[in-house]
Short mmCIF file of C-alpha atoms in Angstrom, two decimals:
data_model
loop_
_atom_site.label_atom_id
_atom_site.label_comp_id
_atom_site.label_asym_id
_atom_site.label_seq_id
_atom_site.Cartn_x
_atom_site.Cartn_y
_atom_site.Cartn_z
CA MET A 24 9.08 -4.69 -20.25
CA PRO A 25 12.09 -3.68 -18.10
CA ALA A 26 11.89 -4.43 -14.37
CA PRO A 27 11.85 -0.75 -13.23
CA GLN A 28 8.79 -0.05 -15.38
CA LYS A 29 7.04 -3.14 -14.01
CA LYS A 30 7.76 -1.99 -10.48
CA LEU A 31 6.33 1.43 -11.30
CA LEU A 32 3.15 -0.04 -12.79
CA PHE A 33 2.59 -2.50 -9.95
CA GLY A 34 3.38 0.14 -7.35
CA THR A 35 0.88 2.52 -8.95
CA ALA A 36 -1.77 -0.20 -9.02
CA GLY A 37 -1.08 -0.99 -5.36
CA VAL A 38 -1.47 2.64 -4.33
CA LEU A 39 -4.72 2.94 -6.31
CA SER A 40 -6.10 -0.24 -4.76
CA PHE A 41 -5.23 0.96 -1.26
CA ALA A 42 -6.84 4.34 -1.97
CA CYS A 43 -9.99 2.54 -3.14
CA ALA A 44 -10.12 0.59 0.11
CA LEU A 45 -9.90 3.81 2.12
CA GLY A 46 -12.45 5.53 -0.11
CA THR A 47 -14.92 2.66 0.22
CA ALA A 48 -14.50 2.60 4.01
CA ALA A 49 -15.16 6.35 4.16
CA ALA A 50 -18.20 5.95 1.90
CA VAL A 51 -19.68 3.20 4.06
CA GLY A 52 -19.57 5.41 7.15
CA SER A 53 -20.95 8.56 5.51
CA GLN A 54 -24.50 9.82 4.99
CA LEU A 55 -23.86 11.03 1.45
CA TRP A 56 -25.29 8.15 -0.58
CA VAL A 57 -28.59 9.81 -1.50
CA ARG A 58 -29.74 13.43 -1.37
CA GLY A 59 -33.18 14.64 -2.22
CA SER A 60 -36.26 16.60 -1.28
CA ILE A 61 -39.61 15.36 -0.03
CA LEU A 62 -43.01 16.95 -0.58
CA CYS A 63 -45.73 16.96 2.07
CA SER A 64 -48.53 16.08 -0.33
CA THR A 65 -51.24 16.10 2.37
CA GLY A 66 -50.47 19.65 3.47
CA ALA A 67 -50.09 20.90 -0.10
CA LEU A 68 -53.50 19.47 -1.06
CA LEU A 69 -55.21 20.95 2.01
CA VAL A 70 -54.28 24.53 1.05
CA ASN A 71 -54.06 23.86 -2.70
CA ALA A 72 -50.48 25.11 -2.73
CA SER A 73 -48.76 25.88 -6.02
CA GLY A 74 -45.85 27.94 -7.27
CA PRO A 75 -43.91 29.76 -4.53
CA GLU A 76 -46.26 28.43 -1.84
CA LEU A 77 -45.21 24.90 -2.65
CA HIS A 78 -41.72 25.50 -1.24
CA LYS A 79 -43.23 25.70 2.26
CA PHE A 80 -44.13 22.02 1.94
CA ILE A 81 -40.81 20.72 0.54
CA GLY A 82 -38.27 19.31 2.96
CA ASP A 83 -34.85 17.72 2.61
CA ILE A 84 -33.51 14.22 3.13
CA GLN A 85 -30.10 12.59 2.94
CA TYR A 86 -28.91 9.20 4.11
CA GLY A 87 -26.25 6.55 3.83
CA LEU A 88 -26.07 2.87 4.72
CA PHE A 89 -26.46 3.24 8.48
CA SER A 90 -28.07 6.58 9.24
CA GLY A 91 -29.35 9.83 7.81
CA GLN A 92 -31.31 12.99 8.48
CA ARG A 93 -34.50 14.57 7.18
CA VAL A 94 -36.33 17.87 7.42
CA ARG A 95 -40.11 17.56 6.98
CA GLN A 96 -42.09 20.68 6.19
CA CYS A 97 -45.88 20.98 6.14
CA GLY A 98 -46.31 24.72 5.92
CA LEU A 99 -45.46 25.50 9.56
CA GLY A 100 -41.67 25.30 9.44
CA GLY A 101 -39.26 22.43 9.22
CA ARG A 102 -39.13 19.47 11.59
CA PRO A 103 -35.56 18.14 11.52
CA SER A 104 -34.89 14.62 12.74
CA HIS A 105 -32.19 11.97 12.56
CA PHE A 106 -32.74 8.28 11.95
CA SER A 107 -30.81 5.02 11.97
CA PHE A 108 -31.40 2.01 9.76
CA PHE A 109 -30.48 -0.39 12.56
CA PRO A 110 -32.79 -1.07 14.28
CA ASP A 111 -35.25 1.78 13.64
CA LEU A 112 -36.01 1.30 9.93
CA LEU A 113 -35.31 -2.41 9.67
CA ARG A 114 -39.04 -3.23 9.51
CA ILE A 115 -39.89 -1.00 6.55
CA ILE A 116 -36.82 -1.28 4.29
CA PRO A 117 -35.83 -4.27 2.11
CA ALA A 118 -33.48 -5.57 4.80
CA SER A 119 -31.97 -8.39 2.72
CA ILE A 120 -30.87 -5.98 -0.03
CA HIS A 121 -29.59 -3.42 2.45
CA VAL A 122 -27.54 -5.98 4.38
CA SER A 123 -26.20 -7.36 1.08
CA VAL A 124 -24.97 -3.89 0.10
CA ILE A 125 -23.11 -3.57 3.40
CA LEU A 126 -21.70 -7.09 3.02
CA PHE A 127 -20.38 -6.44 -0.49
CA CYS A 128 -18.86 -3.15 0.72
CA THR A 129 -16.98 -5.12 3.38
CA VAL A 130 -15.79 -7.66 0.81
CA LEU A 131 -14.68 -4.83 -1.48
CA ILE A 132 -12.62 -3.23 1.29
CA VAL A 133 -10.99 -6.51 2.30
CA PHE A 134 -10.06 -7.62 -1.21
CA ALA A 135 -8.89 -4.13 -2.17
CA LEU A 136 -6.45 -4.29 0.74
CA VAL A 137 -5.42 -7.82 -0.23
CA GLY A 138 -4.92 -6.70 -3.83
CA ALA A 139 -2.88 -3.70 -2.69
CA GLY A 140 -0.62 -5.99 -0.68
CA PHE A 141 -0.04 -8.39 -3.59
CA PHE A 142 0.57 -5.50 -6.01
CA MET A 143 3.25 -4.15 -3.69
CA PHE A 144 4.72 -7.64 -3.25
CA ASN A 145 4.98 -8.06 -7.01
CA ALA A 146 6.47 -4.58 -7.35
CA PHE A 147 9.19 -4.87 -4.71
CA GLY A 148 9.47 -8.61 -4.04
CA SER A 149 9.83 -11.83 -5.97
CA PRO A 150 6.42 -12.81 -7.36
CA TYR A 151 5.27 -16.40 -7.25
CA GLU A 152 3.70 -18.15 -10.19
CA THR A 153 0.14 -18.55 -8.86
CA LEU A 154 -1.84 -16.31 -6.54
CA HIS A 155 1.07 -13.91 -6.04
CA GLY A 156 1.64 -13.55 -9.74
CA PRO A 157 -0.48 -12.20 -12.57
CA THR A 158 -3.26 -14.77 -12.09
CA GLY A 159 -3.83 -13.66 -8.50
CA LEU A 160 -3.71 -9.98 -9.42
CA TYR A 161 -6.35 -10.52 -12.09
CA LEU A 162 -8.43 -12.39 -9.51
CA TRP A 163 -8.31 -9.68 -6.84
CA SER A 164 -9.08 -6.95 -9.37
CA PHE A 165 -11.98 -8.94 -10.81
CA ILE A 166 -13.50 -9.58 -7.37
CA CYS A 167 -13.24 -5.90 -6.39
CA CYS A 168 -14.71 -4.67 -9.66
CA SER A 169 -17.56 -7.20 -9.44
CA CYS A 170 -18.36 -6.22 -5.84
CA GLY A 171 -18.45 -2.54 -6.80
CA CYS A 172 -20.91 -3.25 -9.62
CA LEU A 173 -23.11 -5.36 -7.34
CA ILE A 174 -23.15 -2.61 -4.72
CA MET A 175 -24.36 -0.04 -7.22
CA ILE A 176 -26.99 -2.35 -8.72
CA LEU A 177 -28.41 -3.46 -5.37
CA PHE A 178 -28.44 0.01 -3.83
CA SER A 179 -29.99 1.55 -6.96
CA SER A 180 -32.76 -1.04 -6.90
CA GLU A 181 -33.33 -0.39 -3.22
CA VAL A 182 -33.68 3.35 -3.79
CA LYS A 183 -35.55 3.43 -7.09
CA ILE A 184 -37.58 0.21 -7.22
CA HIS A 185 -38.42 -0.07 -3.52
CA HIS A 186 -38.86 3.72 -3.05
CA LEU A 187 -36.52 3.88 -0.07
CA SER A 188 -36.68 7.67 0.32
CA GLU A 189 -40.48 7.68 0.62
CA LYS A 190 -40.43 4.87 3.16
CA ILE A 191 -37.93 6.80 5.27
CA ALA A 192 -39.86 10.06 4.94
CA ASN A 193 -43.14 8.44 6.04
CA PHE A 194 -41.62 6.49 8.92
CA LYS A 195 -43.73 7.05 12.08
CA GLU A 196 -45.78 9.70 10.25
CA GLY A 197 -49.49 9.00 10.67
CA THR A 198 -51.05 12.38 9.82
CA PHE A 199 -49.18 13.55 6.73
CA THR A 200 -48.05 11.71 3.62
CA PHE A 201 -44.73 12.52 1.99
CA LYS A 202 -43.66 11.87 -1.58
CA THR A 203 -40.27 12.10 -3.23
CA HIS A 204 -39.95 15.47 -4.96
CA SER A 205 -36.37 15.07 -6.19
CA GLU A 206 -33.71 12.46 -5.64
CA GLN A 207 -30.12 11.93 -6.74
CA PHE A 208 -27.19 9.79 -5.75
CA ALA A 209 -24.51 11.64 -3.81
CA ASN A 210 -20.73 11.48 -3.45
CA SER A 211 -20.38 8.17 -1.63
CA PHE A 212 -22.34 6.29 -4.27
CA TRP A 213 -20.16 7.68 -7.04
CA THR A 214 -17.07 6.80 -5.00
CA ILE A 215 -18.01 3.14 -5.43
CA LEU A 216 -18.27 3.67 -9.19
CA VAL A 217 -14.83 5.28 -9.30
CA CYS A 218 -13.37 2.40 -7.26
CA SER A 219 -14.86 -0.14 -9.70
CA LEU A 220 -13.30 1.70 -12.63
CA VAL A 221 -9.95 1.89 -10.83
CA HIS A 222 -9.88 -1.88 -10.29
CA PHE A 223 -10.67 -2.36 -13.96
CA LEU A 224 -7.77 -0.01 -14.73
CA ASN A 225 -5.53 -2.12 -12.48
CA ALA A 226 -6.32 -5.16 -14.62
CA LEU A 227 -5.19 -3.20 -17.67
CA LEU A 228 -1.98 -2.22 -15.87
CA ILE A 229 -1.25 -5.90 -15.19
CA ARG A 230 -1.61 -6.67 -18.88
CA PHE A 231 0.41 -3.64 -19.86
CA ALA A 232 3.23 -4.77 -17.57
CA GLY A 233 3.95 -7.56 -20.04
CA PHE A 234 2.45 -10.58 -18.36
CA GLU A 235 0.71 -13.12 -20.53
CA PHE A 236 -2.92 -13.91 -19.77
CA PRO A 237 -3.31 -17.26 -17.99
CA PHE A 238 -5.07 -18.73 -21.03
CA SER A 239 -2.68 -17.38 -23.65
CA LYS A 240 -0.55 -19.76 -25.69
CA PRO A 241 3.23 -19.66 -25.35
CA LYS A 242 5.26 -18.84 -28.39
CA GLU A 243 6.60 -21.79 -30.34
CA SER A 244 10.30 -22.35 -29.92
CA GLY A 245 10.68 -23.73 -33.43
CA THR A 246 10.05 -20.37 -35.04
CA ILE A 247 12.79 -18.74 -32.99
CA THR A 248 15.26 -21.53 -33.83
CA GLY A 249 14.56 -21.19 -37.54
CA ALA A 250 15.21 -17.47 -37.42
CA VAL A 251 18.52 -18.06 -35.69
CA ASP A 252 19.54 -20.60 -38.34
CA LEU A 253 18.89 -18.07 -41.09
CA MET A 254 21.39 -15.71 -39.50
CA TYR A 255 24.19 -18.19 -40.02
#
């Protein structure tokens, strides 16, 4: 492939990788990982609420990796409150999983920036044969894509398997019991998915640029020589 096209492909991959680093950093600091509603089951059972009356006992909750907010309703109006995972909720959440999610987010940001730098170096500089060349670009893209997948798997297990929303809703709540009424992943969670797909796309751009895979076999020189001999 001609050099200008390679520069365009590597430059595009570098911009995408840098954008993913910024997007992941913004996602880590936001509260838009999970949105849902919580039902005050104790209050609803006391008055046998159903139909339109049930809405008086449904509150809202949203949270990210560090903090969030909730509105608990038990028939007498909403009680809004804010919470922080560190150190408030550290005793009731699966702390090892939660810290692992934050750690992999940090690794994703760092290696996305490293990958962006090497993409730009290969686009506008003279690439080396090892970590600056195609092998290194495959490596950075693979690490970023793997970290994104691990983040989604770990956070999904924390929310769905360990019932994170219910634990947050019932934190320091001795009188009433809350249950998850609805729950869905929000923008920041899907940002991680998009970043993982972008890093996979970057790996395709490397291959499309004309580089051989590290494990591919070089073409035999004898075949080329024989073709030249036939011309004469």
